[in-house]
Structures are given as C-alpha cells and as structure tokens.
C-alpha cells in the first residue's frame, strides 16, 4: 500500500484523503501490510547507490492507523513540515522537515530535553536503594535506541556474586525505561548525517539531563554510580 504526500501544498493541516490526486514531488510512504512496516526515503537526501542512508523504517503501524489518522502539516511557505498519525490519542511522528541546521538543532534539543524528562519521571518512581543508574544507546545507522536502566543494591549484590563486573547493564534484570524512541529516530535521521552528528547531540543532552536531574532524587547506595553506556 502506498501513501503519497505532496512536498508542497497550501499552508495548513490536511488529512491524507484531502491530498489524493495531487501531483509534483512527493513523500512516498510504502506500507508492508503483512508486517505493518512503513518505509520511505527522505526527500532530497537520496544518493544513487546509497539509498539506505536515507531510508526510514517504522514498525508496528497498521493500515487502519494510516487510513484513519494520517495528516500532513505545511508551513507558511507551503513546504511539508511533518507527517504524523495518531495512536491512542498521541501523535506518532513519521517525518519532519528542517529548514536548516539551526532549526534541526533547536527542534532536536527541545525534544531531547522533553524525552529525558519522561525517562527521569519513570526513574524517580523507584523506591529501592539504587547502586547503578545506566543509560544505554545503540545506533547502526537505521535502528536507534536510547533507554535507561536501574540497578538496585540487591541486584548489584546478586550480579557481583556471579560476575567479575557489576557495571554491565545487561546483567541486571530491571526493565528498560524508555521515552519515545520512534520520534527520536525520525527526528535524528530526518536531520541528515552529513552536517553534524545529531545522534550524539541528542543522546548527549539526554545523558546529561538524566544525570543532573534523576540522580539527586534517588535513594542511593554508598557505591552508587551513573554510567552512560553503548552496546552493539
């Protein structure tokens, strides 16, 4: 199934049905209906032979969500600013356009701060004594992941009894604590890869904010450490 959204239209917000029959340059969304995977290539960033560098895949998005809630927003210049659906009354960002690097930095900074605050609120709900607070990140160019994880003092003692290291987040059974990874991925990848490392920019903001705002509110063990980690 294909959903074509014109890159240029009148300023405003439009449902996908309002844009049928348009011509010109398009954001072309392709839905694999068997696996509910939405794929597109970022307009203006496609390099022949390196198409994968501009490809975005969004998972677990059913056709009825696209058919029923897909909207396109156009700025005052008539340029497609973003495409999004709604899922459980929450906006699900599919695509975003930045006029320049400064706009990308500002938008990503604001999002990273808000996303970190969501994670911080979940972290601070922990009532146990905490020995480790981890952030973990992963980026293979197409799949991006950022989350936090708590290691309680009791868990740390159990890990220490079985392993030479107590600083590996994978050894702790706590659940991973997420913000909105999907929106983070879209915002970073749509910003491009050549002007600056927007992934490093976003994760650096989140790591610093979590360390500054969450650590002070935890019931910390004497050996507490905050560790920003990366996995592959």
Coordinates of N, CA and C in Angstrom, one line a residue:
X1 N 0.8 -1.2 0.0 CA 0.0 0.0 0.0 C 0.9 1.2 0.0
X2 N 0.5 2.2 -0.8 CA 1.3 3.4 -0.9 C 0.5 4.7 -0.5
X3 N 1.2 5.6 0.2 CA 0.6 6.8 0.6 C 1.5 7.9 0.1
X4 N 1.0 8.8 -0.8 CA 1.8 9.8 -1.4 C 1.4 11.2 -0.9
X5 N 2.3 11.9 -0.3 CA 2.1 13.2 0.3 C 2.9 14.2 -0.4
X6 N 2.2 15.2 -1.0 CA 3.0 16.3 -1.8 C 3.9 17.0 -0.9
X7 N 5.1 17.3 -1.4 CA 6.0 18.1 -0.6 C 5.7 19.6 -0.5
X8 N 4.8 20.0 -1.4 CA 4.4 21.4 -1.4 C 2.9 21.5 -1.6
X9 N 2.3 22.3 -0.7 CA 0.8 22.4 -0.8 C 0.5 23.7 0.0
X10 N -0.8 24.0 0.2 CA -1.2 25.2 0.9 C -0.9 25.1 2.4
X11 N -0.6 26.2 3.0 CA -0.3 26.2 4.5 C -1.5 25.6 5.2
X12 N -1.2 24.7 6.2 CA -2.3 24.2 7.0 C -2.1 22.7 7.3
X13 N -3.1 22.1 7.8 CA -3.0 20.6 8.2 C -4.1 19.9 7.4
X14 N -3.7 18.8 6.8 CA -4.7 18.1 5.9 C -4.6 16.6 6.2
X15 N -5.8 16.0 6.1 CA -5.8 14.5 6.2 C -5.4 14.0 4.8
X16 N -5.0 12.7 4.8 CA -4.5 12.1 3.6 C -5.5 12.1 2.5
X17 N -6.8 12.0 2.8 CA -7.8 12.0 1.8 C -7.9 13.3 1.0
X18 N -7.5 14.4 1.7 CA -7.6 15.7 1.1 C -6.5 15.9 0.1
X19 N -5.5 15.0 0.1 CA -4.3 15.2 -0.8 C -4.3 14.2 -1.9
X20 N -5.3 13.4 -2.1 CA -5.3 12.5 -3.2 C -5.5 13.2 -4.5
X21 N -4.8 12.7 -5.5 CA -4.9 13.4 -6.8 C -3.9 14.5 -7.0
X22 N -3.1 14.8 -6.0 CA -2.1 15.9 -6.2 C -0.9 15.3 -7.0
X23 N -0.2 16.3 -7.6 CA 0.9 15.9 -8.5 C 2.2 16.6 -7.9
X24 N 3.3 16.4 -8.6 CA 4.5 17.0 -8.2 C 5.4 16.1 -7.3
X25 N 6.4 16.7 -6.6 CA 7.3 16.0 -5.8 C 6.6 15.5 -4.5
X26 N 6.8 14.2 -4.2 CA 6.1 13.5 -3.1 C 7.0 12.9 -2.0
X27 N 6.5 12.9 -0.8 CA 7.0 12.0 0.2 C 6.2 10.7 0.0
X28 N 6.9 9.6 -0.4 CA 6.3 8.4 -0.8 C 6.4 7.3 0.3
X29 N 5.3 7.1 1.0 CA 5.3 6.1 2.1 C 4.8 4.7 1.6
X30 N 5.5 3.7 1.9 CA 5.1 2.3 1.4 C 4.9 1.5 2.7
X31 N 3.7 0.9 2.8 CA 3.3 0.1 3.9 C 3.4 -1.4 3.5
X32 N 4.2 -2.2 4.2 CA 4.1 -3.6 4.1 C 3.0 -4.1 4.9
X33 N 1.9 -4.5 4.3 CA 0.7 -4.8 5.1 C 0.8 -6.1 5.8
X34 N 1.7 -7.0 5.4 CA 1.9 -8.3 6.1 C 2.6 -8.1 7.4
X35 N 3.5 -7.2 7.5 CA 4.3 -7.0 8.7 C 4.1 -5.6 9.3
X36 N 3.2 -4.8 8.8 CA 2.9 -3.4 9.3 C 4.2 -2.6 9.5
X37 N 5.0 -2.6 8.4 CA 6.2 -1.8 8.4 C 6.1 -0.7 7.3
X38 N 6.3 0.5 7.8 CA 6.2 1.7 6.9 C 7.6 2.1 6.5
X39 N 7.9 2.2 5.2 CA 9.2 2.6 4.7 C 9.1 3.8 3.8
X40 N 10.1 4.7 3.9 CA 10.2 5.8 3.0 C 11.6 6.3 2.9
X41 N 11.9 7.0 1.9 CA 13.2 7.6 1.7 C 13.1 9.1 1.9
X42 N 14.0 9.7 2.7 CA 13.9 11.1 3.0 C 14.1 11.9 1.7
X43 N 13.1 12.7 1.3 CA 13.2 13.5 0.1 C 14.4 14.5 0.2
X44 N 15.2 14.5 -1.0 CA 16.3 15.4 -1.0 C 17.6 14.8 -0.5
X45 N 17.5 13.6 0.1 CA 18.7 13.0 0.7 C 19.1 11.7 0.0
X46 N 18.4 11.4 -1.1 CA 18.7 10.1 -1.7 C 19.9 10.2 -2.7
X47 N 20.9 9.3 -2.4 CA 22.1 9.3 -3.2 C 22.1 7.9 -3.9
X48 N 22.1 7.9 -5.3 CA 22.1 6.6 -6.0 C 23.2 5.7 -5.5
X49 N 22.8 4.5 -5.2 CA 23.8 3.5 -4.7 C 23.9 3.5 -3.2
X50 N 23.4 4.6 -2.6 CA 23.5 4.7 -1.1 C 22.1 5.1 -0.5
X51 N 21.1 4.5 -1.2 CA 19.7 4.8 -0.8 C 19.4 4.5 0.7
X52 N 20.1 3.4 1.2 CA 19.9 3.0 2.6 C 20.2 4.1 3.6
X53 N 21.1 5.1 3.2 CA 21.4 6.2 4.1 C 20.2 7.1 4.3
X54 N 19.3 7.1 3.4 CA 18.1 8.0 3.6 C 16.8 7.2 3.9
X55 N 16.9 5.9 4.2 CA 15.8 5.1 4.4 C 15.3 5.1 5.9
X56 N 14.0 5.2 6.1 CA 13.5 5.2 7.5 C 12.4 4.1 7.5
X57 N 12.5 3.2 8.5 CA 11.5 2.1 8.7 C 10.8 2.4 10.0
X58 N 9.5 2.3 10.0 CA 8.7 2.5 11.2 C 7.9 1.2 11.3
X59 N 8.0 0.6 12.5 CA 7.4 -0.7 12.7 C 6.1 -0.7 13.5
X60 N 5.3 -1.7 13.3 CA 4.1 -1.9 14.1 C 3.1 -0.7 13.8
X61 N 2.9 -0.4 12.6 CA 2.0 0.7 12.2 C 0.9 0.1 11.3
X62 N -0.3 -0.2 11.7 CA -1.3 -0.8 10.9 C -1.9 0.1 9.9
X63 N -2.4 -0.5 8.8 CA -3.0 0.3 7.8 C -4.2 1.2 8.2
X64 N -5.0 0.7 9.2 CA -6.1 1.5 9.6 C -5.7 2.8 10.4
X65 N -4.5 2.7 11.0 CA -4.0 3.9 11.6 C -3.6 5.0 10.5
X66 N -3.0 4.5 9.5 CA -2.6 5.4 8.4 C -3.9 5.9 7.7
X67 N -4.8 5.0 7.4 CA -6.0 5.4 6.6 C -6.9 6.4 7.5
X68 N -6.9 6.2 8.8 CA -7.8 7.0 9.6 C -7.2 8.2 10.2
X69 N -5.9 8.3 10.4 CA -5.4 9.4 11.1 C -4.2 10.1 10.5
X70 N -3.7 9.7 9.4 CA -2.5 10.3 8.7 C -2.8 11.7 8.3
X71 N -2.0 12.6 8.8 CA -2.1 14.0 8.5 C -0.8 14.6 8.0
X72 N -0.9 15.6 7.2 CA 0.3 16.4 6.7 C 0.2 17.8 7.1
X73 N 1.3 18.4 7.6 CA 1.3 19.8 8.1 C 2.2 20.6 7.2
X74 N 1.7 21.7 6.7 CA 2.5 22.6 5.8 C 2.8 23.9 6.4
X75 N 4.0 24.4 6.3 CA 4.4 25.7 6.9 C 3.9 26.9 6.0
X76 N 4.3 28.1 6.4 CA 3.8 29.3 5.7 C 4.3 29.4 4.3
X77 N 5.4 28.6 4.0 CA 5.9 28.6 2.6 C 5.3 27.5 1.8
X78 N 4.4 26.7 2.4 CA 3.8 25.7 1.7 C 4.6 24.4 1.6
X79 N 5.7 24.3 2.4 CA 6.5 23.1 2.4 C 6.0 22.2 3.5
X80 N 6.0 20.9 3.1 CA 5.6 19.8 4.0 C 6.5 19.9 5.3
X81 N 6.0 20.2 6.4 CA 6.8 20.3 7.7 C 6.8 19.0 8.4
X82 N 5.7 18.3 8.4 CA 5.7 17.0 9.1 C 4.6 16.1 8.6
X83 N 4.7 14.8 8.8 CA 3.6 13.9 8.6 C 3.5 13.1 9.9
X84 N 2.3 12.8 10.3 CA 2.1 12.1 11.6 C 0.8 11.4 11.5
X85 N 0.6 10.4 12.4 CA -0.6 9.8 12.7 C -0.9 10.0 14.1
X86 N -2.1 9.4 14.6 CA -2.4 9.4 16.0 C -2.6 8.0 16.5
X87 N -2.0 7.7 17.6 CA -2.1 6.3 18.2 C -2.4 6.5 19.7
X88 N -3.6 6.0 20.0 CA -4.1 6.2 21.4 C -4.1 7.7 21.8
X89 N -4.5 8.5 20.9 CA -4.6 10.0 21.2 C -3.2 10.6 21.3
X90 N -2.2 10.0 20.9 CA -0.8 10.5 21.0 C -0.3 10.7 19.6
X91 N 0.3 11.8 19.3 CA 0.9 12.0 17.9 C 2.0 11.0 17.7
X92 N 2.0 10.4 16.5 CA 3.1 9.5 16.1 C 3.8 10.1 14.9
X93 N 5.0 10.7 15.2 CA 5.7 11.4 14.1 C 6.3 10.4 13.1
X94 N 6.0 10.6 11.8 CA 6.6 9.8 10.8 C 7.7 10.5 10.0
X95 N 7.6 11.8 9.8 CA 8.5 12.6 9.0 C 8.5 14.0 9.5
X96 N 9.7 14.6 9.5 CA 9.8 16.0 9.8 C 10.8 16.7 8.9
X97 N 10.6 17.9 8.5 CA 11.5 18.7 7.7 C 12.1 19.9 8.4
X98 N 13.4 20.1 8.2 CA 14.1 21.2 8.9 C 14.5 22.1 7.8
X99 N 14.4 23.4 8.0 CA 14.8 24.4 7.0 C 16.3 24.5 6.9
X100 N 17.0 24.3 8.1 CA 18.4 24.4 8.1 C 19.0 23.7 9.4
X101 N 20.3 23.7 9.5 CA 20.9 23.0 10.7 C 20.5 23.6 12.0
X102 N 20.3 24.9 12.1 CA 20.0 25.6 13.3 C 18.6 25.2 13.8
X103 N 17.7 25.1 12.8 CA 16.3 24.6 13.2 C 16.4 23.2 13.6
X104 N 17.1 22.4 13.0 CA 17.3 21.0 13.4 C 17.8 20.9 14.8
X105 N 18.8 21.6 15.1 CA 19.4 21.6 16.4 C 18.4 22.0 17.5
X106 N 17.7 23.1 17.2 CA 16.7 23.6 18.2 C 15.6 22.6 18.4
X107 N 15.1 22.0 17.3 CA 14.0 21.1 17.5 C 14.4 19.8 18.2
X108 N 15.6 19.3 17.8 CA 16.1 18.1 18.5 C 16.4 18.4 19.9
X109 N 17.0 19.5 20.2 CA 17.3 19.9 21.6 C 16.0 19.9 22.5
X110 N 15.0 20.5 22.0 CA 13.7 20.6 22.7 C 13.2 19.2 23.0
X111 N 13.2 18.4 21.9 CA 12.7 17.0 22.0 C 13.5 16.2 23.0
X112 N 14.8 16.3 22.9 CA 15.7 15.5 23.8 C 15.5 15.8 25.2
X113 N 15.3 17.1 25.5 CA 15.0 17.5 26.9 C 13.7 17.0 27.4
X114 N 12.7 17.1 26.6 CA 11.3 16.5 27.0 C 11.4 15.0 27.1
X115 N 12.1 14.4 26.2 CA 12.2 12.9 26.2 C 12.9 12.5 27.5
X116 N 14.0 13.2 27.8 CA 14.7 12.8 29.0 C 13.9 13.0 30.2
X117 N 13.0 14.0 30.3 CA 12.2 14.3 31.4 C 11.2 13.1 31.6
X118 N 10.7 12.6 30.5 CA 9.8 11.4 30.6 C 10.5 10.3 31.3
X119 N 11.7 10.0 30.8 CA 12.5 8.9 31.4 C 12.8 9.2 32.9
X120 N 13.2 10.4 33.2 CA 13.5 10.8 34.6 C 12.3 10.5 35.5
X121 N 11.1 10.9 35.1 CA 10.0 10.7 35.9 C 9.8 9.2 36.2
X122 N 10.0 8.3 35.2 CA 9.9 6.9 35.5 C 11.0 6.4 36.4
X123 N 12.2 6.9 36.2 CA 13.4 6.5 37.1 C 13.0 6.9 38.5
X124 N 12.5 8.1 38.7 CA 12.3 8.5 40.1 C 11.2 7.9 40.8
X125 N 10.4 7.0 40.1 CA 9.4 6.3 40.7 C 9.9 5.1 41.5
X126 N 11.2 4.8 41.3 CA 11.9 3.7 42.0 C 12.0 4.0 43.5
X127 N 11.6 3.1 44.3 CA 11.7 3.3 45.8 C 12.8 2.5 46.4
X128 N 13.5 1.7 45.7 CA 14.5 0.8 46.2 C 15.8 1.6 46.3
X129 N 16.7 1.1 47.1 CA 18.1 1.7 47.2 C 18.8 1.3 45.9
X130 N 19.4 2.3 45.2 CA 20.0 2.1 43.9 C 21.5 2.2 43.9
X131 N 22.1 1.2 43.3 CA 23.6 1.1 43.2 C 24.1 1.6 41.8
X132 N 23.3 1.4 40.8 CA 23.7 1.8 39.4 C 22.5 2.4 38.7
X133 N 22.8 3.5 38.0 CA 21.8 4.0 37.1 C 22.5 4.1 35.7
X134 N 22.0 3.3 34.8 CA 22.6 3.3 33.4 C 21.8 4.0 32.4
X135 N 22.4 4.6 31.4 CA 21.8 4.9 30.1 C 22.5 4.0 29.1
X136 N 21.7 3.5 28.2 CA 22.2 2.6 27.1 C 21.8 3.2 25.8
X137 N 22.7 3.2 24.8 CA 22.3 3.7 23.5 C 22.9 2.7 22.4
X138 N 22.2 2.8 21.2 CA 22.6 1.9 20.1 C 22.2 2.7 18.8
X139 N 23.1 2.6 17.8 CA 22.8 3.2 16.5 C 23.6 2.5 15.5
X140 N 22.9 1.8 14.6 CA 23.5 1.1 13.5 C 23.3 1.8 12.1
X141 N 22.8 3.0 12.2 CA 22.5 3.8 11.0 C 21.1 3.8 10.6
X142 N 20.3 2.7 11.0 CA 18.9 2.7 10.7 C 18.0 2.4 11.9
X143 N 18.6 1.7 12.9 CA 17.9 1.4 14.1 C 18.6 2.2 15.2
X144 N 17.8 3.0 15.9 CA 18.3 3.8 17.0 C 17.6 3.5 18.3
X145 N 18.3 3.4 19.4 CA 17.7 3.0 20.7 C 18.4 3.8 21.8
X146 N 17.6 4.3 22.7 CA 18.1 5.0 23.9 C 17.1 4.7 25.0
X147 N 17.7 4.2 26.1 CA 16.9 3.9 27.3 C 17.7 4.0 28.6
X148 N 17.1 4.0 29.7 CA 17.7 3.9 31.0 C 17.4 2.6 31.7
X149 N 18.2 2.3 32.7 CA 18.0 1.1 33.4 C 18.6 1.2 34.8
X150 N 17.8 0.7 35.8 CA 18.2 0.9 37.2 C 18.8 -0.4 37.7
X151 N 19.9 -0.3 38.5 CA 20.4 -1.5 39.1 C 20.3 -1.3 40.6
X152 N 19.4 -2.0 41.3 CA 19.2 -1.8 42.7 C 20.4 -2.4 43.5
X153 N 20.5 -2.0 44.7 CA 21.6 -2.6 45.6 C 21.5 -4.1 45.7
X154 N 20.3 -4.6 45.8 CA 20.1 -6.0 45.9 C 20.5 -6.7 44.6
X155 N 20.1 -6.2 43.5 CA 20.5 -6.7 42.2 C 22.0 -6.7 42.0
X156 N 22.6 -5.6 42.4 CA 24.1 -5.4 42.3 C 24.8 -6.5 43.1
X157 N 24.4 -6.8 44.3 CA 25.0 -7.9 45.1 C 24.8 -9.2 44.4
X158 N 23.7 -9.5 43.8 CA 23.5 -10.7 43.1 C 24.4 -10.8 41.9
X159 N 24.5 -9.7 41.2 CA 25.4 -9.7 40.0 C 26.8 -9.9 40.4
X160 N 27.3 -9.3 41.5 CA 28.6 -9.4 41.9 C 29.0 -10.8 42.4
X161 N 28.0 -11.5 42.8 CA 28.3 -12.9 43.3 C 28.5 -13.8 42.1
X162 N 28.1 -13.4 40.9 CA 28.1 -14.3 39.7 C 29.1 -13.8 38.7
X163 N 29.5 -12.5 38.7 CA 30.3 -11.9 37.6 C 31.4 -11.1 38.2
X164 N 32.4 -11.0 37.4 CA 33.6 -10.2 37.8 C 33.3 -8.7 37.7
X165 N 32.2 -8.3 36.9 CA 31.9 -6.9 36.7 C 30.5 -6.7 37.2
X166 N 30.3 -5.5 37.9 CA 29.0 -5.1 38.3 C 28.5 -3.9 37.5
X167 N 29.2 -3.6 36.4 CA 28.9 -2.4 35.6 C 28.4 -2.7 34.3
X168 N 27.9 -3.9 34.1 CA 27.3 -4.3 32.8 C 25.7 -4.3 32.9
X169 N 25.0 -3.3 32.3 CA 23.6 -3.2 32.5 C 22.8 -4.5 32.0
X170 N 23.4 -5.2 31.1 CA 22.8 -6.4 30.6 C 22.6 -7.5 31.7
X171 N 23.4 -7.4 32.8 CA 23.4 -8.4 33.9 C 22.3 -8.1 34.9
X172 N 21.7 -6.9 34.7 CA 20.6 -6.5 35.7 C 19.2 -6.8 35.1
X173 N 18.4 -7.4 35.9 CA 17.0 -7.9 35.4 C 16.0 -6.8 35.4
X174 N 16.4 -5.5 35.8 CA 15.4 -4.4 35.7 C 14.9 -4.2 34.3
X175 N 13.6 -3.7 34.2 CA 13.1 -3.4 32.9 C 13.8 -2.1 32.4
X176 N 13.9 -2.1 31.0 CA 14.4 -0.9 30.4 C 13.4 0.2 30.4
X177 N 13.9 1.5 30.6 CA 13.0 2.6 30.8 C 13.1 3.5 29.5
X178 N 12.0 3.6 28.8 CA 12.0 4.3 27.5 C 11.3 5.6 27.6
X179 N 11.6 6.5 26.7 CA 10.8 7.7 26.3 C 10.2 7.3 25.0
X180 N 10.3 8.2 24.0 CA 9.7 8.0 22.7 C 10.9 7.8 21.7
X181 N 11.3 6.5 21.6 CA 12.4 6.2 20.7 C 12.1 6.4 19.3
X182 N 10.8 6.1 18.9 CA 10.5 6.2 17.5 C 10.6 7.7 17.0
X183 N 10.0 8.6 17.8 CA 10.1 10.0 17.4 C 11.6 10.5 17.4
X184 N 12.4 10.0 18.4 CA 13.8 10.3 18.4 C 14.5 9.9 17.1
X185 N 14.2 8.6 16.7 CA 14.8 8.1 15.5 C 14.4 9.0 14.3
X186 N 13.1 9.3 14.1 CA 12.7 10.1 13.0 C 13.3 11.5 13.0
X187 N 13.4 12.1 14.1 CA 13.9 13.5 14.2 C 15.4 13.5 13.9
X188 N 16.1 12.5 14.4 CA 17.6 12.5 14.1 C 17.9 12.1 12.7
X189 N 17.2 11.1 12.1 CA 17.5 10.7 10.8 C 17.1 11.7 9.7
X190 N 15.9 12.4 10.0 CA 15.5 13.4 9.0 C 16.4 14.6 9.0
X191 N 17.2 14.8 10.1 CA 18.1 15.9 10.1 C 19.3 15.7 9.3
X192 N 19.5 14.4 8.8 CA 20.7 14.2 7.9 C 21.9 13.7 8.7
X193 N 22.9 13.2 8.0 CA 24.1 12.7 8.6 C 25.3 13.4 8.3
X194 N 25.3 14.4 7.4 CA 26.5 15.0 6.9 C 26.9 16.3 7.6
X195 N 25.9 17.0 8.1 CA 26.2 18.4 8.6 C 26.8 18.2 10.0
X196 N 26.2 17.3 10.8 CA 26.7 17.1 12.2 C 26.2 15.7 12.7
X197 N 26.7 15.3 13.8 CA 26.2 14.0 14.4 C 25.1 14.3 15.3
X198 N 23.8 14.3 14.8 CA 22.7 14.7 15.5 C 22.4 13.6 16.6
X199 N 22.7 12.4 16.3 CA 22.5 11.3 17.3 C 23.4 11.6 18.6
X200 N 24.6 11.9 18.4 CA 25.5 12.2 19.5 C 25.0 13.4 20.2
X201 N 24.5 14.4 19.5 CA 24.0 15.6 20.0 C 22.8 15.3 20.9
X202 N 21.8 14.5 20.4 CA 20.6 14.2 21.2 C 20.9 13.4 22.4
X203 N 21.7 12.3 22.2 CA 21.9 11.5 23.4 C 22.8 12.1 24.4
X204 N 23.7 13.0 24.0 CA 24.5 13.8 25.0 C 23.6 14.6 25.9
X205 N 22.6 15.3 25.3 CA 21.6 16.1 26.0 C 20.9 15.2 27.0
X206 N 20.4 14.1 26.6 CA 19.6 13.2 27.4 C 20.4 12.6 28.6
X207 N 21.6 12.2 28.2 CA 22.5 11.6 29.3 C 22.8 12.6 30.4
X208 N 23.2 13.8 30.0 CA 23.5 14.9 30.9 C 22.3 15.3 31.8
X209 N 21.1 15.4 31.1 CA 19.9 15.8 31.9 C 19.5 14.7 32.9
X210 N 19.6 13.4 32.5 CA 19.2 12.3 33.4 C 20.2 12.3 34.6
X211 N 21.5 12.5 34.3 CA 22.4 12.5 35.4 C 22.2 13.7 36.3
X212 N 21.9 14.8 35.8 CA 21.7 16.0 36.6 C 20.4 16.0 37.4
X213 N 19.3 15.5 36.8 CA 18.0 15.6 37.4 C 17.5 14.4 38.1
X214 N 17.9 13.2 37.7 CA 17.4 11.9 38.3 C 18.3 11.5 39.5
X215 N 19.6 11.6 39.4 CA 20.5 11.1 40.4 C 20.2 11.7 41.8
X216 N 19.9 13.0 41.9 CA 19.7 13.6 43.2 C 18.4 13.1 43.9
X217 N 17.5 12.6 43.1 CA 16.2 12.2 43.7 C 16.2 10.7 44.1
X218 N 17.2 9.9 43.8 CA 17.2 8.5 44.1 C 17.7 8.2 45.5
X219 N 17.3 7.1 46.0 CA 17.8 6.6 47.3 C 19.1 5.8 46.9
X220 N 20.2 6.4 47.1 CA 21.4 5.9 46.5 C 22.2 5.1 47.5
X221 N 22.8 3.9 47.1 CA 23.7 3.2 47.9 C 25.0 3.9 48.0
X222 N 25.9 3.5 48.9 CA 27.2 4.1 49.1 C 28.1 4.0 47.9
X223 N 27.9 2.9 47.1 CA 28.7 2.7 45.9 C 28.1 3.1 44.6
X224 N 27.0 4.0 44.7 CA 26.3 4.4 43.6 C 27.1 5.0 42.4
X225 N 26.8 4.6 41.2 CA 27.4 5.2 40.0 C 26.4 5.4 38.9
X226 N 26.6 6.5 38.2 CA 25.8 6.7 37.0 C 26.7 6.4 35.8
X227 N 26.2 5.5 34.9 CA 27.1 5.1 33.8 C 26.4 5.2 32.5
X228 N 26.9 6.0 31.6 CA 26.4 6.2 30.2 C 27.1 5.1 29.3
X229 N 26.3 4.2 28.8 CA 26.9 3.1 28.1 C 26.4 3.0 26.7
X230 N 27.1 2.2 25.9 CA 26.7 2.0 24.5 C 26.8 0.5 24.2
X231 N 25.9 -0.1 23.4 CA 26.0 -1.5 23.1 C 26.0 -1.7 21.6
X232 N 26.4 -2.9 21.2 CA 26.4 -3.2 19.7 C 25.9 -4.5 19.5

